[in-house]
Coordinates of C-alpha atoms in Angstrom, one line a residue:
M620 CA 6.5 -28.7 -9.4
K621 CA 5.6 -25.7 -11.5
I622 CA 5.1 -22.5 -9.5
L623 CA 3.8 -19.2 -10.8
M624 CA 4.9 -16.2 -8.7
F625 CA 3.9 -12.5 -9.0
A626 CA 3.5 -9.4 -7.0
A627 CA 0.1 -7.8 -7.4
S628 CA 1.6 -4.3 -7.8
F629 CA 2.4 -2.1 -10.7
R630 CA 4.7 0.2 -8.8
K631 CA 8.3 0.0 -10.0
D632 CA 9.8 0.1 -6.5
S633 CA 7.1 -2.0 -4.9
L634 CA 7.8 -3.6 -1.6
N635 CA 5.9 -6.6 -2.8
K636 CA 8.0 -7.0 -5.9
K637 CA 11.0 -7.0 -3.6
L638 CA 9.4 -9.6 -1.4
I639 CA 8.4 -11.9 -4.3
R640 CA 11.9 -11.6 -5.8
N641 CA 13.5 -12.6 -2.5
A642 CA 11.0 -15.4 -2.2
Q643 CA 12.0 -16.6 -5.6
K644 CA 15.7 -16.8 -4.6
M645 CA 14.7 -18.7 -1.4
M646 CA 12.6 -21.4 -3.1
P647 CA 13.5 -24.9 -2.3
A648 CA 15.6 -26.7 -4.9
G649 CA 13.8 -28.7 -7.6
Q650 CA 11.0 -26.2 -8.2
E651 CA 10.3 -24.8 -11.7
V652 CA 9.5 -21.2 -11.0
T653 CA 8.0 -18.6 -13.3
L654 CA 8.1 -15.0 -12.0
M655 CA 5.7 -12.7 -13.9
E656 CA 5.2 -9.0 -13.7
F657 CA 1.6 -8.0 -12.8
N658 CA 1.7 -5.3 -15.5
E659 CA 1.8 -8.2 -18.0
F660 CA -1.9 -8.7 -17.0
L661 CA -3.3 -5.2 -17.6
M662 CA -7.0 -5.7 -18.3
P663 CA -10.1 -3.5 -18.3
L664 CA -12.5 -3.5 -15.4
Y665 CA -14.6 -6.6 -15.5
D666 CA -17.8 -6.0 -17.5
G667 CA -20.2 -8.7 -18.5
D668 CA -21.0 -6.7 -21.7
I669 CA -17.4 -6.7 -22.7
E670 CA -17.2 -10.4 -22.0
A671 CA -20.3 -11.1 -24.1
A672 CA -19.1 -8.9 -27.0
T673 CA -15.5 -9.9 -27.2
G674 CA -14.8 -12.7 -24.7
I675 CA -12.0 -12.6 -22.2
P676 CA -9.4 -9.9 -22.9
A677 CA -5.9 -11.0 -24.1
A678 CA -4.2 -10.0 -20.9
A679 CA -6.7 -11.9 -18.8
Q680 CA -6.2 -15.0 -21.1
K681 CA -2.5 -14.6 -20.6
M682 CA -3.0 -14.8 -16.8
V683 CA -5.4 -17.7 -17.2
D684 CA -2.8 -19.6 -19.2
A685 CA -0.1 -18.9 -16.7
I686 CA -2.2 -20.1 -13.8
A687 CA -3.4 -23.2 -15.7
A688 CA 0.2 -24.1 -16.5
A689 CA 1.2 -24.0 -12.8
D690 CA 0.7 -26.5 -10.0
A691 CA 0.8 -23.7 -7.4
V692 CA 0.7 -19.9 -7.3
I693 CA 2.5 -17.6 -4.9
I694 CA 1.2 -14.0 -4.7
A695 CA 2.7 -11.1 -2.8
S696 CA 0.1 -8.4 -2.5
P697 CA -0.1 -4.9 -1.1
E698 CA -3.1 -3.9 1.0
Y699 CA -5.0 -0.8 0.0
N700 CA -7.3 0.8 2.5
A701 CA -7.4 -2.3 4.6
G702 CA -8.4 -4.5 1.6
I703 CA -7.6 -6.3 -1.6
P704 CA -6.1 -4.1 -4.3
G705 CA -8.8 -3.5 -6.9
T706 CA -6.5 -4.5 -9.7
L707 CA -6.0 -8.0 -8.2
K708 CA -9.7 -8.5 -7.5
N709 CA -10.4 -7.5 -11.1
A710 CA -7.8 -10.0 -12.3
I711 CA -9.4 -12.7 -10.2
D712 CA -12.8 -11.7 -11.6
W713 CA -11.7 -11.9 -15.2
T714 CA -9.7 -15.1 -14.9
S715 CA -12.6 -16.8 -13.1
R716 CA -14.7 -16.4 -16.2
A717 CA -12.5 -18.8 -18.2
K718 CA -13.7 -22.4 -18.7
P719 CA -12.4 -24.3 -17.0
D720 CA -11.7 -21.9 -14.2
P721 CA -7.9 -22.0 -13.8
W722 CA -8.1 -21.4 -10.1
T723 CA -10.1 -24.5 -9.2
G724 CA -7.9 -26.9 -7.2
K725 CA -4.9 -24.6 -7.4
Q726 CA -2.5 -24.5 -4.3
V727 CA -1.9 -20.9 -3.3
L728 CA 0.4 -19.1 -0.9
L729 CA -0.3 -15.5 0.0
M730 CA 2.1 -12.9 1.4
G731 CA 2.3 -9.2 1.5
A732 CA 4.5 -6.3 2.5
T733 CA 3.6 -2.8 3.7
P734 CA 5.3 0.1 5.5
S735 CA 2.4 0.1 8.1
M736 CA 2.7 -1.4 11.5
I737 CA -0.4 -3.5 11.0
G738 CA 0.9 -5.6 8.0
T739 CA -1.2 -6.8 5.1
N740 CA -3.3 -9.4 7.0
R741 CA -6.7 -7.7 6.4
G742 CA -6.1 -7.6 2.6
L743 CA -4.7 -11.1 2.6
W744 CA -7.8 -12.5 4.2
Q745 CA -10.0 -10.8 1.5
I746 CA -7.7 -12.3 -1.2
R747 CA -8.0 -15.7 0.5
Q748 CA -11.8 -15.4 0.5
A749 CA -12.0 -14.5 -3.2
L750 CA -9.6 -17.4 -4.2
E751 CA -11.2 -20.0 -2.0
T752 CA -14.6 -19.1 -3.6
Q753 CA -13.0 -20.1 -6.9
G754 CA -12.0 -23.5 -5.4
C755 CA -8.4 -22.7 -4.5
F756 CA -6.6 -24.3 -1.6
V757 CA -5.0 -21.4 0.1
F758 CA -2.2 -22.4 2.4
P759 CA -3.2 -21.8 6.1
E760 CA -0.1 -19.8 6.9
M761 CA 0.2 -16.4 5.3
L762 CA 3.0 -13.8 5.6
G763 CA 1.8 -10.3 6.4
M764 CA 5.0 -8.3 6.6
A765 CA 4.8 -5.0 8.6
L766 CA 7.3 -2.1 8.5
A767 CA 8.6 -3.5 5.2
D768 CA 10.0 -0.2 4.1
K769 CA 12.8 -0.9 6.6
A770 CA 13.2 -4.6 5.7
F771 CA 15.2 -4.3 2.4
N772 CA 18.5 -2.7 1.5
A773 CA 19.1 -0.4 -1.5
E774 CA 19.5 -3.5 -3.8
G775 CA 16.1 -4.9 -2.7
E776 CA 17.6 -7.7 -0.6
L777 CA 15.8 -8.7 2.5
T778 CA 17.6 -7.6 5.6
E779 CA 14.9 -8.1 8.3
E780 CA 16.4 -11.1 10.2
R781 CA 13.1 -12.7 11.4
I782 CA 11.6 -12.7 7.9
K783 CA 14.9 -13.6 6.3
A784 CA 15.0 -16.7 8.5
G785 CA 11.3 -17.6 8.4
L786 CA 10.5 -17.1 4.7
P787 CA 12.6 -20.1 3.4
K788 CA 10.8 -22.3 6.1
L789 CA 7.4 -21.0 4.9
L790 CA 8.3 -21.7 1.3
A791 CA 9.5 -25.2 2.1
K792 CA 6.3 -26.0 4.1
F793 CA 4.2 -24.7 1.2
T794 CA 6.0 -26.5 -1.5
D795 CA 5.9 -29.8 0.4
Y796 CA 2.2 -29.3 1.1
A797 CA 1.4 -28.3 -2.5
A798 CA 3.4 -31.2 -4.0
H799 CA 1.5 -33.6 -1.7
Q800 CA -1.8 -32.1 -2.7
T801 CA -0.9 -32.1 -6.4
K802 CA 0.0 -35.8 -6.3
R803 CA -3.4 -36.6 -4.8
K804 CA -5.2 -35.3 -7.9

């Protein structure tokens, strides 16, 4: 199965980049994984006038193509002010303008890491809502990792034992689910 993975963060030392890289290493065997950097998708704020004048920007089209080529998508996202990062929402808005919409029918797993004690669950629910509106099947289980600034060593390797043990199980459940759903198409 082809899986696109990215962290919805531009920050060089992002906790979500660390999380998605660890998830990539923990993926069950047999998956064809593409890990992309979110800064490959730099695009202007969505504007219907821009779309009418010039169409979908090249960076948005690159993201459309990456999503369309995948059977499933795994996103690690920060939470900004208890919500979805504006850059990710903007990317969803632009990519949803493509015909056909690359999100429709896509299997998605959401996760996020934050230094706060609350985790990223509020933002993940907003992302879930935006993606489900586009026809995605967002996996019921999400990973909202709290206190993530203490969960990685200097090399970016996951050291928090509960997450380290649970993440491979979550990825296995998701890939089994996504493979089953993809075969049903």
